[in-house]
Amino acid sequence: MGSGKRRWKISFHRTTTSTPTTSLNPEINKPPKEFICSISGSLMADPVIVTSGQTFERNCIHVCKNLGFLPILSDGSRPDFSSVIPNMAIKSTIFNWCDTNKLDRPIPISFEVAEKVVRSLMEVQDVKFEEKIEVTEKQLLEAVAENLPIMKLSHAATELNRRASHYYTSSEESVIAMTITPTTPLAAFSTRPACYSTCSSSSISSSEIVSDETLNPNSSSSSSSTSSSSEEEEELVVKLKSTQVFEQEEAVISLRKITRTKEELRVPLCTSRLLSAVRTHMISRYSAIQVNSVAALVNLSLEKVNKVKIVRSGIVPVLIDVLKGGFPEAQEHAAGALFSLALDDDNKMAIGVLGALPPLLHMLRSESERARNDSALALYHLSLVHSNRTKLVKLGSVPILLSLVKAGDLASRALLILCNLAACAEGRSVMLDANAVECFVGILRDDKSNSNSTRENCVVVLYSLSLGSLRFKGLAKEAGAVEVLMKMVEKGSERAKEKAEKLLLIMKGRNGGDEEIDWESVLNSGVVRTGYRLGDSECAKSTGF
């Protein structure tokens, strides 16, 4: 009996130790990674393939497009969502795999769940992006610091710091010289600042802006022109470094004239030696020297290949100093130079990091029309970068821009900047707090005093403000948005009509999207019967205005 017990114990012990471990293996029934959506992290039920070749869950793609968000994939790349095609092959494979493993087939995630997942992913990537920005800003500051001019505490510098700034508010006159519509190519109006001129004196005329927007620095290149530019550069540098004030003034006037009339010399003349020499005169206490040196820099900056070189030469901090306390006309040119330099994507972050945003915001209240216009366009291009958007919001730009919109001064350009700010969560939150919804609805209601492009941009901004906001619906109803949106659907442009239709769906409790709608029945009875889906948001990308 005792041995029986012993055998039983042995048999029991062997049974427990030899229990199959396959049922405890976490790899069993684990789907292949190709079946998992890299955005939602779950098994795909409605997979679609995008332009860049990756496959995602359909609703995740629609939410990403609606929010203007491009996730960073595991390999560091970003997908292209411009086209979406159902991936029937992978869908069939996933369902067969589920059937083989006796698992329930996946069900497509809802729009609400997809939006929560995408917004969580946006927050995570924003944090990583900001960390990356901090490192980049430090590197930029260090790089520029190495190139900053060695300035003695001379009378020229102290005089500049003591000089009173010329900032005034003028809300009675409209300074918009052109109508900027979302369909107008940016190159048509934003390749030359308003201060661009042929004059060698301090008098500038904005009518002297040339119409040819495409420059080819190599079109007139030859050995003779290269030799000529070298001789001119040497002569100019010698005079710029002269101790005689009249020679310095003669040099900057000559440089301004050459860079205006001889476009083929802008690239060869934009050397480190010449930029360094010009930079020291941009803070001169003599008006003619300061004005003409900054104007010459504007001319040099018109060539695309010169833009990054100029920023890396350490000139941006000097331009900022001129904006803060230079002669009024020099301030106009400084705003124009920053606008021109901001056109290059490689310069946008650097200009923001170096501190150009606060003085440019301040220049929106300048007495000079040209300074206001070029400052507004500079801010528009700088606000295309996420880091500059958040900085502008923190600087209190939203109330300033809304006041310009209400006053009609720079309204179109202020709206363009607000469209960019509405693409970030911070901007949307501050704009809702600042009664932006009521402001934009008021502009839409006043269809006689505002242009079609202004009203169209208002609809675009309202649509951006509605994305992911629980407050928007209540604020819009309180402002009477439904009535004006109905008018935009009936009489607005195609783009305004599209956004207005989506906003009306949101007001009715839907998420908005691209759908087929019987709008006649909506206008007559307020009843809509449609199967909607989320659509794209051009405003979130902020590049098509």
mmCIF file of C-alpha atoms in Angstrom, residues 292-492:
data_model
loop_
_atom_site.group_PDB
_atom_site.id
_atom_site.type_symbol
_atom_site.label_atom_id
_atom_site.label_comp_id
_atom_site.label_asym_id
_atom_site.label_seq_id
_atom_site.Cartn_x
_atom_site.Cartn_y
_atom_site.Cartn_z
ATOM 1 C CA ASN A 292 20.452 101.165 -47.927
ATOM 2 C CA SER A 293 22.363 98.298 -46.313
ATOM 3 C CA VAL A 294 19.141 96.597 -45.200
ATOM 4 C CA ALA A 295 17.545 97.267 -48.602
ATOM 5 C CA ALA A 296 20.555 95.694 -50.343
ATOM 6 C CA LEU A 297 20.136 92.645 -48.138
ATOM 7 C CA VAL A 298 16.512 92.357 -49.261
ATOM 8 C CA ASN A 299 17.674 92.293 -52.884
ATOM 9 C CA LEU A 300 20.256 89.595 -52.142
ATOM 10 C CA SER A 301 17.647 87.510 -50.329
ATOM 11 C CA LEU A 302 15.423 87.328 -53.404
ATOM 12 C CA GLU A 303 17.574 84.538 -54.831
ATOM 13 C CA LYS A 304 16.572 81.179 -53.393
ATOM 14 C CA VAL A 305 20.147 79.902 -53.128
ATOM 15 C CA ASN A 306 21.072 82.934 -51.005
ATOM 16 C CA LYS A 307 18.360 82.594 -48.371
ATOM 17 C CA VAL A 308 19.907 79.893 -46.175
ATOM 18 C CA LYS A 309 23.393 81.390 -46.589
ATOM 19 C CA ILE A 310 22.154 84.762 -45.305
ATOM 20 C CA VAL A 311 20.492 83.257 -42.236
ATOM 21 C CA ARG A 312 23.596 81.215 -41.397
ATOM 22 C CA SER A 313 25.741 84.333 -41.649
ATOM 23 C CA GLY A 314 24.171 85.658 -38.433
ATOM 24 C CA ILE A 315 22.140 88.488 -39.972
ATOM 25 C CA VAL A 316 18.745 87.578 -38.488
ATOM 26 C CA PRO A 317 19.559 88.918 -34.968
ATOM 27 C CA VAL A 318 20.643 92.207 -36.556
ATOM 28 C CA LEU A 319 17.419 92.403 -38.560
ATOM 29 C CA ILE A 320 15.518 91.861 -35.315
ATOM 30 C CA ASP A 321 17.409 94.748 -33.711
ATOM 31 C CA VAL A 322 16.481 96.975 -36.656
ATOM 32 C CA LEU A 323 12.833 95.968 -36.281
ATOM 33 C CA LYS A 324 12.926 96.890 -32.613
ATOM 34 C CA GLY A 325 14.577 100.297 -32.936
ATOM 35 C CA GLY A 326 15.849 101.124 -36.415
ATOM 36 C CA PHE A 327 14.916 104.038 -38.622
ATOM 37 C CA PRO A 328 11.310 103.730 -39.861
ATOM 38 C CA GLU A 329 12.280 102.947 -43.442
ATOM 39 C CA ALA A 330 14.930 100.488 -42.303
ATOM 40 C CA GLN A 331 12.229 98.748 -40.281
ATOM 41 C CA GLU A 332 10.196 98.353 -43.475
ATOM 42 C CA HIS A 333 13.147 96.702 -45.195
ATOM 43 C CA ALA A 334 13.910 94.510 -42.179
ATOM 44 C CA ALA A 335 10.329 93.183 -42.234
ATOM 45 C CA GLY A 336 10.671 92.581 -45.971
ATOM 46 C CA ALA A 337 13.963 90.757 -45.503
ATOM 47 C CA LEU A 338 12.523 88.442 -42.843
ATOM 48 C CA PHE A 339 9.535 87.762 -45.097
ATOM 49 C CA SER A 340 11.830 86.890 -47.998
ATOM 50 C CA LEU A 341 14.072 84.665 -45.851
ATOM 51 C CA ALA A 342 11.044 82.909 -44.332
ATOM 52 C CA LEU A 343 10.025 81.617 -47.763
ATOM 53 C CA ASP A 344 12.705 78.933 -47.498
ATOM 54 C CA ASP A 345 11.562 75.960 -45.431
ATOM 55 C CA ASP A 346 15.046 75.482 -43.982
ATOM 56 C CA ASN A 347 14.916 78.982 -42.463
ATOM 57 C CA LYS A 348 11.472 78.956 -40.856
ATOM 58 C CA MET A 349 12.424 77.290 -37.584
ATOM 59 C CA ALA A 350 15.717 79.179 -37.268
ATOM 60 C CA ILE A 351 14.041 82.583 -37.675
ATOM 61 C CA GLY A 352 11.488 81.681 -35.017
ATOM 62 C CA VAL A 353 14.146 80.371 -32.644
ATOM 63 C CA LEU A 354 16.240 83.515 -33.002
ATOM 64 C CA GLY A 355 13.373 85.678 -31.715
ATOM 65 C CA ALA A 356 11.799 87.267 -34.790
ATOM 66 C CA LEU A 357 8.187 86.475 -33.855
ATOM 67 C CA PRO A 358 7.623 89.152 -31.127
ATOM 68 C CA PRO A 359 8.901 92.150 -33.152
ATOM 69 C CA LEU A 360 7.065 90.951 -36.262
ATOM 70 C CA LEU A 361 3.856 90.779 -34.231
ATOM 71 C CA HIS A 362 4.552 94.280 -32.952
ATOM 72 C CA MET A 363 5.091 95.533 -36.512
ATOM 73 C CA LEU A 364 1.503 94.607 -37.372
ATOM 74 C CA ARG A 365 0.652 97.864 -35.598
ATOM 75 C CA SER A 366 3.284 99.877 -37.459
ATOM 76 C CA GLU A 367 2.442 103.196 -39.086
ATOM 77 C CA SER A 368 3.939 101.895 -42.320
ATOM 78 C CA GLU A 369 1.628 99.987 -44.634
ATOM 79 C CA ARG A 370 4.514 98.109 -46.226
ATOM 80 C CA ALA A 371 5.896 97.087 -42.852
ATOM 81 C CA ARG A 372 2.498 95.769 -41.804
ATOM 82 C CA ASN A 373 2.030 93.822 -45.027
ATOM 83 C CA ASP A 374 5.480 92.222 -45.060
ATOM 84 C CA SER A 375 5.329 91.432 -41.338
ATOM 85 C CA ALA A 376 1.976 89.711 -41.816
ATOM 86 C CA LEU A 377 3.282 87.631 -44.725
ATOM 87 C CA ALA A 378 6.427 86.765 -42.784
ATOM 88 C CA LEU A 379 4.290 85.555 -39.874
ATOM 89 C CA TYR A 380 2.113 83.543 -42.247
ATOM 90 C CA HIS A 381 5.085 81.630 -43.672
ATOM 91 C CA LEU A 382 6.722 81.205 -40.263
ATOM 92 C CA SER A 383 3.469 79.851 -38.801
ATOM 93 C CA LEU A 384 3.579 76.963 -41.268
ATOM 94 C CA VAL A 385 5.997 75.361 -38.778
ATOM 95 C CA HIS A 386 4.470 73.724 -35.702
ATOM 96 C CA SER A 387 7.014 75.108 -33.235
ATOM 97 C CA ASN A 388 6.377 78.674 -34.428
ATOM 98 C CA ARG A 389 2.603 78.182 -34.141
ATOM 99 C CA THR A 390 2.814 77.280 -30.486
ATOM 100 C CA LYS A 391 5.167 80.204 -29.829
ATOM 101 C CA LEU A 392 2.839 82.647 -31.539
ATOM 102 C CA VAL A 393 -0.084 81.400 -29.457
ATOM 103 C CA LYS A 394 1.922 81.825 -26.252
ATOM 104 C CA LEU A 395 2.945 85.346 -27.352
ATOM 105 C CA GLY A 396 -0.721 86.380 -27.389
ATOM 106 C CA SER A 397 -1.024 86.646 -31.160
ATOM 107 C CA VAL A 398 -4.637 85.436 -31.325
ATOM 108 C CA PRO A 399 -6.267 88.558 -29.782
ATOM 109 C CA ILE A 400 -4.053 90.791 -31.944
ATOM 110 C CA LEU A 401 -4.983 88.963 -35.139
ATOM 111 C CA LEU A 402 -8.682 88.871 -34.250
ATOM 112 C CA SER A 403 -8.656 92.624 -33.648
ATOM 113 C CA LEU A 404 -7.111 93.127 -37.094
ATOM 114 C CA VAL A 405 -9.803 90.947 -38.630
ATOM 115 C CA LYS A 406 -12.571 92.898 -36.898
ATOM 116 C CA ALA A 407 -11.061 96.263 -37.845
ATOM 117 C CA GLY A 408 -10.605 95.263 -41.479
ATOM 118 C CA ASP A 409 -6.912 96.138 -41.313
ATOM 119 C CA LEU A 410 -4.903 93.263 -42.813
ATOM 120 C CA ALA A 411 -8.027 91.129 -42.441
ATOM 121 C CA SER A 412 -7.202 88.692 -45.239
ATOM 122 C CA ARG A 413 -3.638 88.130 -44.119
ATOM 123 C CA ALA A 414 -4.555 87.929 -40.451
ATOM 124 C CA LEU A 415 -7.062 85.230 -41.380
ATOM 125 C CA LEU A 416 -4.338 83.273 -43.171
ATOM 126 C CA ILE A 417 -2.243 83.261 -40.000
ATOM 127 C CA LEU A 418 -5.249 82.255 -37.904
ATOM 128 C CA CYS A 419 -5.873 79.353 -40.286
ATOM 129 C CA ASN A 420 -2.376 78.094 -39.486
ATOM 130 C CA LEU A 421 -2.789 78.616 -35.741
ATOM 131 C CA ALA A 422 -6.080 76.718 -35.825
ATOM 132 C CA ALA A 423 -4.143 73.681 -37.026
ATOM 133 C CA CYS A 424 -2.680 73.171 -33.535
ATOM 134 C CA ALA A 425 -4.611 72.284 -30.390
ATOM 135 C CA GLU A 426 -3.254 75.279 -28.443
ATOM 136 C CA GLY A 427 -4.379 77.682 -31.140
ATOM 137 C CA ARG A 428 -7.885 76.236 -31.310
ATOM 138 C CA SER A 429 -8.296 76.416 -27.542
ATOM 139 C CA VAL A 430 -7.187 80.060 -27.298
ATOM 140 C CA MET A 431 -9.302 81.078 -30.285
ATOM 141 C CA LEU A 432 -12.416 79.529 -28.765
ATOM 142 C CA ASP A 433 -11.683 81.349 -25.488
ATOM 143 C CA ALA A 434 -11.259 84.632 -27.394
ATOM 144 C CA ASN A 435 -14.745 84.450 -28.963
ATOM 145 C CA ALA A 436 -13.296 83.748 -32.403
ATOM 146 C CA VAL A 437 -16.430 81.840 -33.406
ATOM 147 C CA GLU A 438 -18.626 84.874 -32.837
ATOM 148 C CA CYS A 439 -16.116 87.042 -34.721
ATOM 149 C CA PHE A 440 -16.031 84.815 -37.809
ATOM 150 C CA VAL A 441 -19.795 84.297 -37.845
ATOM 151 C CA GLY A 442 -20.203 88.078 -37.716
ATOM 152 C CA ILE A 443 -17.967 88.485 -40.756
ATOM 153 C CA LEU A 444 -19.965 85.866 -42.638
ATOM 154 C CA ARG A 445 -23.187 87.644 -41.762
ATOM 155 C CA ASP A 446 -21.863 90.966 -43.126
ATOM 156 C CA ASP A 447 -21.581 89.864 -46.759
ATOM 157 C CA LYS A 448 -21.392 93.435 -48.122
ATOM 158 C CA SER A 449 -18.358 94.741 -46.242
ATOM 159 C CA ASN A 450 -16.162 91.676 -46.681
ATOM 160 C CA SER A 451 -14.712 90.049 -49.784
ATOM 161 C CA ASN A 452 -15.546 86.544 -50.936
ATOM 162 C CA SER A 453 -12.055 85.329 -50.036
ATOM 163 C CA THR A 454 -12.370 86.732 -46.519
ATOM 164 C CA ARG A 455 -15.686 84.965 -45.954
ATOM 165 C CA GLU A 456 -14.298 81.770 -47.439
ATOM 166 C CA ASN A 457 -11.327 81.839 -45.078
ATOM 167 C CA CYS A 458 -13.699 82.422 -42.170
ATOM 168 C CA VAL A 459 -15.542 79.213 -43.034
ATOM 169 C CA VAL A 460 -12.230 77.352 -43.242
ATOM 170 C CA VAL A 461 -11.140 78.609 -39.807
ATOM 171 C CA LEU A 462 -14.525 77.728 -38.312
ATOM 172 C CA TYR A 463 -14.204 74.217 -39.671
ATOM 173 C CA SER A 464 -10.749 73.859 -38.101
ATOM 174 C CA LEU A 465 -12.095 75.114 -34.772
ATOM 175 C CA SER A 466 -14.832 72.485 -34.870
ATOM 176 C CA LEU A 467 -12.390 69.570 -35.052
ATOM 177 C CA GLY A 468 -12.279 67.716 -31.755
ATOM 178 C CA SER A 469 -13.956 70.507 -29.814
ATOM 179 C CA LEU A 470 -16.872 69.880 -27.506
ATOM 180 C CA ARG A 471 -17.415 73.613 -27.047
ATOM 181 C CA PHE A 472 -17.645 74.604 -30.682
ATOM 182 C CA LYS A 473 -21.197 73.427 -31.273
ATOM 183 C CA GLY A 474 -22.609 75.466 -28.406
ATOM 184 C CA LEU A 475 -20.603 78.575 -29.295
ATOM 185 C CA ALA A 476 -21.610 78.335 -32.947
ATOM 186 C CA LYS A 477 -25.312 77.957 -32.144
ATOM 187 C CA GLU A 478 -25.154 80.875 -29.749
ATOM 188 C CA ALA A 479 -23.543 83.025 -32.473
ATOM 189 C CA GLY A 480 -26.227 82.045 -34.997
ATOM 190 C CA ALA A 481 -23.878 80.104 -37.256
ATOM 191 C CA VAL A 482 -26.523 77.857 -38.813
ATOM 192 C CA GLU A 483 -28.191 80.711 -40.676
ATOM 193 C CA VAL A 484 -24.998 82.125 -42.195
ATOM 194 C CA LEU A 485 -23.685 78.674 -43.054
ATOM 195 C CA MET A 486 -26.914 77.979 -44.949
ATOM 196 C CA LYS A 487 -26.227 81.112 -46.986
ATOM 197 C CA MET A 488 -22.674 79.979 -47.705
ATOM 198 C CA VAL A 489 -23.984 76.623 -48.924
ATOM 199 C CA GLU A 490 -26.355 78.446 -51.229
ATOM 200 C CA LYS A 491 -24.156 81.307 -52.483
ATOM 201 C CA GLY A 492 -20.566 80.600 -51.444
#
